[in-house]
CSV table of C-alpha atoms and ligand atoms in Angstrom, one decimal:
chain,number,residue,atom,x,y,z
A,83,UNK,CA,0.0,0.0,0.0
A,84,UNK,CA,1.3,3.4,-1.1
A,85,UNK,CA,0.6,6.4,1.1
A,86,UNK,CA,0.7,9.8,-0.7
A,87,UNK,CA,1.2,13.1,1.2
A,88,UNK,CA,0.4,16.1,-1.0
A,89,UNK,CA,1.4,19.6,0.1
A,90,UNK,CA,-1.5,21.4,1.9
A,91,UNK,CA,-3.0,24.1,-0.3
A,92,UNK,CA,-5.5,26.0,1.9
A,93,UNK,CA,-4.3,29.6,2.0
A,94,UNK,CA,-2.0,30.1,5.0
A,95,UNK,CA,-2.1,26.4,5.9
A,96,UNK,CA,1.3,25.4,7.3
A,97,UNK,CA,0.7,21.8,8.6
A,98,UNK,CA,1.6,18.6,6.8
A,99,UNK,CA,-0.3,15.3,7.2
A,100,UNK,CA,2.7,13.1,8.1
A,101,UNK,CA,6.0,13.9,9.8
A,102,UNK,CA,9.2,12.0,9.3
A,103,UNK,CA,9.1,10.5,12.8
A,104,UNK,CA,6.0,8.3,12.0
A,105,UNK,CA,7.4,6.9,8.7
A,106,UNK,CA,9.4,4.0,10.2
A,107,UNK,CA,6.4,2.5,11.9
A,108,UNK,CA,4.4,2.8,8.6
A,109,UNK,CA,7.2,1.1,6.7
A,110,UNK,CA,7.2,-1.6,9.3
A,111,UNK,CA,3.5,-1.9,8.8
A,112,UNK,CA,4.0,-2.7,5.1
A,113,UNK,CA,3.4,0.8,3.7
A,114,UNK,CA,5.4,2.8,1.3
A,115,UNK,CA,5.4,6.6,1.8
A,116,UNK,CA,5.5,9.2,-1.0
A,117,UNK,CA,5.7,12.9,-0.1
A,118,UNK,CA,5.2,15.9,-2.4
A,119,UNK,CA,8.4,18.0,-2.5
A,120,UNK,CA,8.2,20.8,0.1
A,121,UNK,CA,5.1,19.4,1.8
A,122,UNK,CA,6.7,19.7,5.3
A,123,UNK,CA,8.8,22.8,4.8
A,124,UNK,CA,6.3,25.2,6.5
A,125,UNK,CA,6.1,22.9,9.5
A,126,UNK,CA,9.9,22.7,9.8
A,127,UNK,CA,10.2,19.2,8.3
A,128,UNK,CA,12.5,19.5,5.3
A,129,UNK,CA,12.4,16.9,2.4
A,130,UNK,CA,15.8,15.5,3.5
A,131,UNK,CA,14.3,14.4,6.9
A,132,UNK,CA,11.5,12.4,5.0
A,133,UNK,CA,14.0,10.7,2.8
A,134,UNK,CA,16.3,9.9,5.8
A,135,UNK,CA,13.4,8.1,7.3
A,136,UNK,CA,12.6,6.1,4.2
A,137,UNK,CA,10.0,8.2,2.3
A,138,UNK,CA,10.3,9.0,-1.3
A,139,UNK,CA,9.9,12.6,-2.5
A,140,UNK,CA,7.9,13.2,-5.7
A,141,UNK,CA,8.2,16.6,-7.5
A,142,UNK,CA,4.5,17.4,-8.2
A,143,UNK,CA,1.1,17.0,-6.8
A,144,UNK,CA,-0.3,15.0,-9.7
A,145,UNK,CA,2.4,12.3,-9.2
A,146,UNK,CA,1.4,11.9,-5.6
A,147,UNK,CA,-2.3,11.4,-6.4
A,148,UNK,CA,-1.3,9.1,-9.3
A,149,UNK,CA,1.0,7.0,-7.2
A,150,UNK,CA,-0.9,6.7,-4.0
A,151,UNK,CA,-3.4,4.0,-2.9
A,152,UNK,CA,-4.1,6.1,0.1
A,153,UNK,CA,-4.0,9.9,0.0
A,154,UNK,CA,-3.6,11.5,3.4
A,155,UNK,CA,-4.2,15.2,3.8
A,156,UNK,CA,-5.0,17.6,6.7
A,157,UNK,CA,-7.6,19.7,4.9
A,158,UNK,CA,-9.4,17.9,2.1
A,159,UNK,CA,-12.2,19.3,-0.1
A,160,UNK,CA,-14.9,20.1,2.4
A,161,UNK,CA,-12.7,21.5,5.2
A,162,UNK,CA,-10.6,23.2,2.5
A,163,UNK,CA,-13.4,25.3,1.0
A,164,UNK,CA,-11.0,27.5,-1.0
A,165,UNK,CA,-8.7,25.2,-3.1
A,166,UNK,CA,-9.8,21.7,-2.1
A,167,UNK,CA,-12.0,21.3,-5.1
A,168,UNK,CA,-8.9,21.3,-7.4
A,169,UNK,CA,-8.0,17.9,-6.1
A,170,UNK,CA,-11.2,16.2,-7.0
A,171,UNK,CA,-10.2,15.4,-10.6
A,172,UNK,CA,-7.0,13.8,-9.2
A,173,UNK,CA,-8.9,11.2,-7.1
A,174,UNK,CA,-10.0,7.8,-8.5
A,175,UNK,CA,-12.5,5.2,-7.4
A,176,UNK,CA,-10.0,2.6,-6.2
A,177,UNK,CA,-8.3,5.2,-4.0
A,178,UNK,CA,-8.7,5.9,-0.3
A,179,UNK,CA,-8.7,9.5,1.1
A,180,UNK,CA,-8.1,10.3,4.8
A,181,UNK,CA,-8.4,13.8,6.3
A,182,UNK,CA,-10.6,16.6,7.6
A,183,UNK,CA,-13.6,16.5,5.2
A,184,UNK,CA,-16.2,18.5,7.2
A,185,UNK,CA,-18.8,15.8,7.1
A,186,UNK,CA,-21.5,17.8,8.7
A,187,UNK,CA,-20.9,20.8,6.4
A,188,UNK,CA,-22.5,21.1,3.0
A,189,UNK,CA,-24.3,18.2,1.3
A,190,UNK,CA,-23.2,19.3,-2.1
A,191,UNK,CA,-19.5,19.1,-1.1
A,192,UNK,CA,-19.9,15.7,0.4
A,193,UNK,CA,-21.7,14.5,-2.7
A,194,UNK,CA,-18.8,15.9,-4.9
A,195,UNK,CA,-16.3,13.8,-2.9
A,196,UNK,CA,-18.6,10.8,-3.2
A,197,UNK,CA,-18.9,11.3,-6.9
A,198,UNK,CA,-15.2,10.7,-7.4
A,199,UNK,CA,-15.8,7.1,-6.2
A,200,UNK,CA,-13.1,7.4,-3.6
A,201,UNK,CA,-13.4,5.6,-0.3
A,202,UNK,CA,-13.1,8.5,2.1
A,203,UNK,CA,-12.5,8.5,5.9
A,204,UNK,CA,-13.3,11.6,7.8
A,205,UNK,CA,-11.2,12.2,10.9
A,206,UNK,CA,-13.9,14.4,12.4
A,207,UNK,CA,-16.1,11.3,12.8
A,208,UNK,CA,-13.6,9.4,15.0
A,209,UNK,CA,-15.5,8.0,17.9
A,210,UNK,CA,-14.6,9.7,21.2
A,211,UNK,CA,-13.7,6.4,22.9
A,212,UNK,CA,-10.7,5.2,24.8
A,213,UNK,CA,-9.9,2.8,22.0
A,214,UNK,CA,-9.9,5.5,19.4
A,215,UNK,CA,-8.1,8.1,21.6
A,216,UNK,CA,-4.7,7.7,19.8
A,217,UNK,CA,-6.5,8.5,16.4
A,218,UNK,CA,-8.5,11.5,17.6
A,219,UNK,CA,-7.3,14.4,15.5
A,220,UNK,CA,-10.1,16.7,16.6
A,221,UNK,CA,-8.8,16.5,20.1
A,222,UNK,CA,-5.2,17.1,19.0
A,223,UNK,CA,-6.2,20.2,17.0
A,224,UNK,CA,-8.5,21.5,19.7
A,225,UNK,CA,-5.7,21.2,22.2
A,226,UNK,CA,-3.4,23.4,20.1
A,227,UNK,CA,-6.2,25.9,19.4
A,228,UNK,CA,-7.0,26.2,23.1
A,229,UNK,CA,-3.3,26.8,24.0
A,230,UNK,CA,-2.8,29.3,21.2
A,231,UNK,CA,-6.0,31.3,22.1
A,232,UNK,CA,-4.5,32.1,25.5
A,233,UNK,CA,-1.1,33.0,24.0
A,234,UNK,CA,-2.8,35.4,21.6
A,235,UNK,CA,-4.8,36.9,24.4
A,236,UNK,CA,-1.7,37.3,26.6
A,237,UNK,CA,0.1,39.0,23.8
A,238,UNK,CA,-2.8,41.5,23.1
A,239,UNK,CA,-3.8,42.2,26.7
A,240,UNK,CA,-2.2,45.4,28.0
A,241,UNK,CA,-1.8,43.6,31.4
A,242,UNK,CA,0.4,40.9,32.8
A,243,UNK,CA,-1.2,37.5,33.4
A,244,UNK,CA,0.6,36.5,36.7
A,245,UNK,CA,0.3,38.1,40.1
A,246,UNK,CA,3.6,39.9,40.9
A,247,UNK,CA,4.7,41.4,44.1
A,248,UNK,CA,7.5,43.8,43.3
A,249,UNK,CA,9.1,46.9,44.8
A,250,UNK,CA,7.0,48.8,42.4
A,251,UNK,CA,3.8,47.5,43.9
A,252,UNK,CA,1.6,44.4,43.6
A,253,UNK,CA,0.2,43.4,40.2
A,254,UNK,CA,-3.1,41.5,40.4
A,255,UNK,CA,-3.5,38.5,38.1
A,256,UNK,CA,-5.5,38.6,34.9
A,257,UNK,CA,-9.0,37.1,35.0
A,258,UNK,CA,-9.6,34.7,32.2
A,259,UNK,CA,-13.1,33.3,31.5
A,260,UNK,CA,-13.6,30.3,29.2
A,261,UNK,CA,-17.0,29.7,27.8
A,262,UNK,CA,-17.3,26.1,26.5
A,263,UNK,CA,-15.1,23.8,28.4
A,264,UNK,CA,-14.6,21.1,25.8
A,265,UNK,CA,-11.1,20.0,24.7
A,266,UNK,CA,-10.0,23.5,23.5
A,267,UNK,CA,-11.6,25.2,26.5
A,268,UNK,CA,-9.9,22.9,29.0
A,269,UNK,CA,-6.5,23.4,27.4
A,270,UNK,CA,-7.2,27.2,27.5
A,271,UNK,CA,-7.8,27.0,31.2
A,272,UNK,CA,-4.6,24.9,31.8
A,273,UNK,CA,-2.6,27.4,29.7
A,274,UNK,CA,-4.0,30.5,31.4
A,275,UNK,CA,-3.3,28.9,34.8
A,276,UNK,CA,0.3,28.1,33.8
A,277,UNK,CA,0.7,31.8,32.9
A,278,UNK,CA,-0.5,32.8,36.3
A,279,UNK,CA,-4.0,34.0,35.5
A,280,UNK,CA,-7.1,33.3,37.6
A,281,UNK,CA,-9.2,31.1,35.3
A,282,UNK,CA,-12.9,30.3,35.4
A,283,UNK,CA,-15.1,28.5,33.0
A,284,UNK,CA,-18.7,27.8,32.1
A,285,UNK,CA,-20.2,25.0,30.1
A,286,UNK,CA,-23.8,23.8,29.7
A,287,UNK,CA,-22.7,20.2,30.2
A,288,UNK,CA,-22.6,19.5,34.0
A,289,UNK,CA,-20.0,16.8,33.4
A,290,UNK,CA,-17.4,19.5,32.6
A,291,UNK,CA,-17.5,21.0,36.1
A,292,UNK,CA,-15.2,18.5,37.6
A,293,UNK,CA,-12.7,18.8,34.7
A,294,UNK,CA,-12.6,22.5,35.1
A,295,UNK,CA,-11.9,22.2,38.8
A,296,UNK,CA,-9.3,19.6,38.3
A,297,UNK,CA,-7.3,22.1,36.3
A,298,UNK,CA,-7.5,24.7,39.0
A,299,UNK,CA,-10.3,26.7,37.3
A,300,UNK,CA,-13.4,27.9,39.0
A,301,UNK,CA,-16.6,26.6,37.5
A,302,UNK,CA,-19.2,29.3,36.9
A,303,UNK,CA,-22.6,28.0,37.9
A,304,UNK,CA,-25.5,29.6,36.2
A,305,UNK,CA,-29.1,29.2,37.4
A,306,UNK,CA,-30.3,27.8,34.1
A,307,UNK,CA,-30.4,24.2,33.2
A,308,UNK,CA,-29.9,22.8,29.7
A,309,UNK,CA,-32.4,20.2,28.5
A,310,UNK,CA,-30.7,17.0,27.8
A,311,UNK,CA,-27.4,18.8,27.7
A,312,UNK,CA,-25.2,16.2,26.0
A,313,UNK,CA,-25.7,13.4,23.5
A,314,UNK,CA,-24.4,9.9,23.7
A,315,UNK,CA,-21.1,11.0,22.2
A,316,UNK,CA,-20.6,13.7,24.8
A,317,UNK,CA,-21.3,16.6,22.5
A,318,UNK,CA,-23.6,19.4,23.5
A,319,UNK,CA,-27.1,19.3,22.1
A,320,UNK,CA,-28.6,22.5,20.6
A,321,UNK,CA,-30.9,24.4,22.9
A,322,UNK,CA,-33.8,26.7,22.2
A,323,UNK,CA,-33.6,30.5,21.9
A,324,UNK,CA,-35.1,31.0,25.3
A,325,UNK,CA,-32.2,29.1,26.9
A,326,UNK,CA,-29.5,31.0,25.0
A,327,UNK,CA,-31.3,34.3,25.9
A,328,UNK,CA,-31.2,33.4,29.6
A,329,UNK,CA,-27.5,32.3,29.3
A,330,UNK,CA,-26.6,35.7,27.8
A,331,UNK,CA,-28.4,37.5,30.6
A,332,UNK,CA,-26.6,35.5,33.3
A,333,UNK,CA,-23.2,35.6,31.7
A,334,UNK,CA,-23.2,39.4,31.3
A,335,UNK,CA,-21.8,40.1,34.7
A,336,UNK,CA,-19.1,37.4,34.6
A,337,UNK,CA,-18.0,38.6,31.1
A,338,UNK,CA,-17.8,42.3,32.3
A,339,UNK,CA,-15.5,41.3,35.2
A,340,UNK,CA,-13.1,39.4,32.9
A,341,UNK,CA,-9.9,40.7,31.3
A,342,UNK,CA,-9.9,37.9,28.7
A,343,UNK,CA,-12.8,35.8,27.4
A,344,UNK,CA,-12.1,32.7,25.3
A,345,UNK,CA,-15.2,31.4,23.7
A,346,UNK,CA,-15.2,27.8,22.5
A,347,UNK,CA,-18.9,26.8,22.7
A,348,UNK,CA,-19.9,24.8,19.6
A,349,UNK,CA,-22.5,22.4,18.7
A,350,UNK,CA,-21.5,19.9,16.0
A,351,UNK,CA,-22.7,20.8,12.5
A,352,UNK,CA,-24.7,23.8,13.8
A,353,UNK,CA,-24.1,27.6,13.8
A,354,UNK,CA,-22.4,28.4,17.1
A,355,UNK,CA,-24.7,30.0,19.7
A,356,UNK,CA,-24.2,33.8,20.3
A,357,UNK,CA,-23.3,34.0,24.0
A,358,UNK,CA,-21.5,37.3,24.1
A,359,UNK,CA,-23.6,40.2,22.8
A,360,UNK,CA,-22.5,43.7,21.8
A,361,UNK,CA,-24.0,45.0,25.0
A,362,UNK,CA,-21.9,42.6,27.0
A,363,UNK,CA,-18.8,43.6,25.2
A,364,UNK,CA,-19.5,47.3,25.9
A,365,UNK,CA,-19.4,46.5,29.7
A,366,UNK,CA,-15.9,45.1,29.5
A,367,UNK,CA,-13.0,47.2,30.6
A,368,UNK,CA,-11.0,48.9,27.8
A,369,UNK,CA,-8.1,46.7,26.7
A,370,UNK,CA,-9.9,43.5,27.4
A,371,UNK,CA,-9.5,40.7,24.8
A,372,UNK,CA,-12.0,38.2,23.4
A,373,UNK,CA,-10.6,35.2,21.4
A,374,UNK,CA,-13.5,33.5,19.6
A,375,UNK,CA,-12.6,29.9,18.8
A,376,UNK,CA,-16.0,29.4,17.3
A,377,UNK,CA,-15.4,32.1,14.6
A,378,UNK,CA,-15.5,29.6,11.8
A,379,UNK,CA,-19.1,28.7,12.6
A,380,UNK,CA,-20.5,32.2,13.1
A,381,UNK,CA,-18.8,33.0,16.4
A,382,UNK,CA,-19.9,33.0,20.0
A,383,UNK,CA,-19.5,36.8,20.1
A,384,UNK,CA,-22.0,38.9,18.2
A,385,UNK,CA,-19.2,41.3,17.0
A,386,UNK,CA,-16.7,38.6,15.9
A,387,UNK,CA,-15.6,39.0,12.3
A,388,UNK,CA,-14.5,35.7,10.8
A,389,UNK,CA,-10.8,35.6,10.1
A,390,UNK,CA,-10.2,39.1,11.5
A,391,UNK,CA,-8.9,40.9,14.6
A,392,UNK,CA,-10.9,44.0,15.3
A,393,UNK,CA,-10.7,46.6,18.1
A,394,UNK,CA,-14.2,47.8,18.8
A,395,UNK,CA,-14.9,51.4,20.0
A,396,UNK,CA,-14.8,50.5,23.7
A,397,UNK,CA,-11.2,49.4,23.2
A,398,UNK,CA,-12.0,45.7,23.4
A,399,UNK,CA,-10.0,43.5,21.0
A,400,UNK,CA,-12.0,40.6,19.4
A,401,UNK,CA,-9.9,38.0,17.7
A,402,UNK,CA,-11.8,35.8,15.1
A,403,UNK,CA,-8.8,34.2,13.4
A,404,UNK,CA,-9.4,30.8,11.9
A,405,UNK,CA,-7.4,27.6,11.8
A,406,UNK,CA,-5.2,28.4,14.9
A,407,UNK,CA,-3.8,24.9,14.9
A,408,UNK,CA,-2.0,25.8,11.7
A,409,UNK,CA,-0.1,28.5,13.5
A,410,UNK,CA,1.7,25.9,15.5
A,411,UNK,CA,2.5,23.7,12.5
A,412,UNK,CA,5.4,21.7,14.0
A,413,UNK,CA,3.5,20.2,16.8
A,414,UNK,CA,0.1,20.3,15.1
A,415,UNK,CA,1.6,18.2,12.3
A,416,UNK,CA,3.3,15.9,14.7
A,417,UNK,CA,0.1,15.2,16.6
A,418,UNK,CA,-2.0,14.8,13.5
A,419,UNK,CA,0.6,12.5,11.9
A,420,UNK,CA,0.5,10.3,15.0
A,421,UNK,CA,-3.3,10.2,14.9
A,422,UNK,CA,-3.5,9.3,11.2
A,423,UNK,CA,-0.7,6.8,11.3
A,424,UNK,CA,-2.4,5.0,14.2
A,425,UNK,CA,-5.6,5.0,12.1
A,426,UNK,CA,-3.8,3.7,8.9
A,427,UNK,CA,-2.2,0.9,10.9
A,428,UNK,CA,-5.6,0.0,12.2
A,429,UNK,CA,-7.3,0.2,8.8
A,430,UNK,CA,-4.8,-1.8,6.7
A,431,UNK,CA,-3.7,-5.3,7.7
A,432,UNK,CA,-1.4,-7.5,5.5
A,433,UNK,CA,-1.6,-4.9,2.7
A,434,UNK,CA,-5.4,-5.0,2.5
A,435,UNK,CA,-8.0,-2.5,3.6
A,436,UNK,CA,-10.1,-3.9,6.4
A,437,UNK,CA,-13.6,-2.7,5.6
A,438,UNK,CA,-14.9,-4.4,8.7
A,439,UNK,CA,-18.3,-2.8,9.5
A,440,UNK,CA,-18.4,-4.4,12.9
A,441,UNK,CA,-15.3,-2.3,13.8
A,442,UNK,CA,-16.7,1.0,15.3
A,443,UNK,CA,-13.6,3.0,14.3
A,444,UNK,CA,-13.8,2.0,10.6
A,445,UNK,CA,-17.6,2.1,10.4
A,446,UNK,CA,-18.0,5.6,12.0
A,447,UNK,CA,-15.2,7.3,10.1
A,448,UNK,CA,-16.1,5.9,6.7
A,449,UNK,CA,-17.8,8.7,4.8
A,450,UNK,CA,-18.1,7.8,1.1
A,451,UNK,CA,-17.6,4.6,-0.9
A,452,UNK,CA,-18.4,3.6,-4.5
A,453,UNK,CA,-20.0,7.0,-5.3
A,454,UNK,CA,-22.3,7.1,-2.3
A,455,UNK,CA,-22.4,8.9,1.1
A,456,UNK,CA,-22.4,5.8,3.3
A,457,UNK,CA,-22.0,7.1,6.8
A,458,UNK,CA,-25.2,6.5,8.8
A,459,UNK,CA,-24.7,9.5,11.2
A,460,UNK,CA,-24.0,11.9,8.3
A,461,UNK,CA,-27.0,10.6,6.3
A,462,UNK,CA,-29.2,11.1,9.3
A,463,UNK,CA,-27.8,14.6,9.9
A,464,UNK,CA,-28.3,15.6,6.3
A,465,UNK,CA,-31.8,14.0,6.2
A,466,UNK,CA,-30.8,11.5,3.5
A,467,UNK,CA,-32.8,8.2,3.6
A,468,UNK,CA,-30.9,5.4,5.3
A,469,UNK,CA,-29.1,2.9,3.2
A,470,UNK,CA,-30.0,-0.8,3.3
A,471,UNK,CA,-27.7,-2.7,5.7
B,541,NAD,N1,-11.6,9.9,24.1
B,541,NAD,C1,-12.5,10.6,24.7
B,541,NAD,O1,-13.2,10.0,25.6
B,541,NAD,C2,-12.8,12.0,24.4
B,541,NAD,C3,-11.9,12.8,23.7
B,541,NAD,C4,-12.2,14.1,23.4
B,541,NAD,C5,-13.4,14.6,23.8
B,541,NAD,N2,-14.3,13.9,24.5
B,541,NAD,C6,-15.6,14.4,24.9
B,541,NAD,O2,-16.3,14.8,23.7
B,541,NAD,C7,-17.1,15.9,24.0
B,541,NAD,C8,-17.0,17.0,23.0
B,541,NAD,O3,-15.7,17.7,23.2
B,541,NAD,P1,-15.2,18.8,22.2
B,541,NAD,O4,-14.2,19.6,22.8
B,541,NAD,O5,-15.0,18.2,20.8
B,541,NAD,O6,-16.5,19.7,22.2
B,541,NAD,P2,-17.0,20.7,21.0
B,541,NAD,O7,-15.8,21.3,20.4
B,541,NAD,O8,-18.1,20.1,20.3
B,541,NAD,O9,-17.7,21.9,22.0
B,541,NAD,C9,-17.0,22.6,22.9
B,541,NAD,C10,-17.7,22.8,24.2
B,541,NAD,O10,-18.7,23.8,24.0
B,541,NAD,C11,-19.8,23.5,24.9
B,541,NAD,N3,-21.0,24.2,24.6
B,541,NAD,C12,-21.8,24.1,23.5
B,541,NAD,N4,-22.8,24.9,23.6
B,541,NAD,C13,-22.7,25.7,24.7
B,541,NAD,C14,-23.4,26.7,25.3
B,541,NAD,N5,-24.5,27.2,24.8
B,541,NAD,N6,-22.9,27.2,26.5
B,541,NAD,C15,-21.8,26.7,27.1
B,541,NAD,N7,-21.1,25.7,26.5
B,541,NAD,C16,-21.5,25.2,25.4
B,541,NAD,C17,-19.9,22.0,24.8
B,541,NAD,O11,-20.6,21.4,25.8
B,541,NAD,C18,-18.4,21.6,24.7
B,541,NAD,O12,-17.9,21.3,26.0
B,541,NAD,C19,-16.9,16.3,25.4
B,541,NAD,O13,-17.8,15.7,26.2
B,541,NAD,C20,-15.5,15.7,25.7
B,541,NAD,O14,-15.3,15.4,27.1
B,541,NAD,C21,-14.0,12.6,24.8
């Protein structure tokens, strides 16, 4: 089985799908690895390191797609909504595609991927189970985004994060509020604490309270209870408008008292709920910073502009930059490469694809096959009729 690693083409993307360190284990597993020239350069992995570990470098993208049985990317068509479509004519029916495919995004896009005939696996659909933990790329990327959000906030805030007692007086620690304590939010709390801030967090899932507290954060309790807060996978369920309205009312005071607000409250496949309104921002102190990790899906802050950093008239900075994992490309690529190589070693045994539908990891990540969208969860989400077993 030949694995092909094309260079990422999404504008500004700096990650690469495989790093040299994982190649020996793939070779041992019976794979050959082909890498497009320069694919790892932006992530600080030069071509020579790939060849030193046993990969072969091919000069152009078309050769990678032509050679590979399995194409592995970070952002495929779907999650790469800018240039991903250009790869579709390069895919062929007997090929496998692995990467971020945004399976709960647009039905047209997923149908375009299906129409190539390719057997595609979406890393976003990886079950959140102990068995699949080593393959969970969403967790890896969210970890990096949560860390980077705090670093950006610390850089922009006109205050220090830690408490300092100096001859020039005592400096009080920065107050950081995280809204949405999933993987990214929890990493933001941990990072803010390491920098010496006082961190607190709120999430509608009661289960997150203990996780916040175990990281030294204060859990913000709001007198409003979500209906059926989380689904079987642990994801938040969408709530009605009345709930979000009440949340905003109750969060107003906590937001106003924070120097930094990191918002990471998302609901899979849905527009993110607006939890920080213009009115709430206007009550924050000048110089405060909001980093909106939900910017890509509409944002948790009413004023967020997707992809931009803005300073609103009250002097509050709102950061809506996208794809933060790509700004730490070395470690983001390393973590992603470990996740996908664990997945490939699971998927291919003795040089053959294991299309074992009784295997939860394979069944749940398989998105398209033989021209059809075959994933039951995605079909249900997109209101497509279910397929015969
Ligand atoms: N291997 C594992 O067992 C494993 C690995 C990773 C994540 N998980 C679990 O998967 C689940 C999803 O994690 P994720 O980080 O991908 O989540 P996510 O990115 O889908 O959402 C981020 C957070 O936003 C919260 N949120 C949504 N709407 C909100 C609102 N209106 N107000 C406040 N908070 C809101 C969610 O509850 C979630 O905690 C979690 O339960 C997590 O613990 C399990």
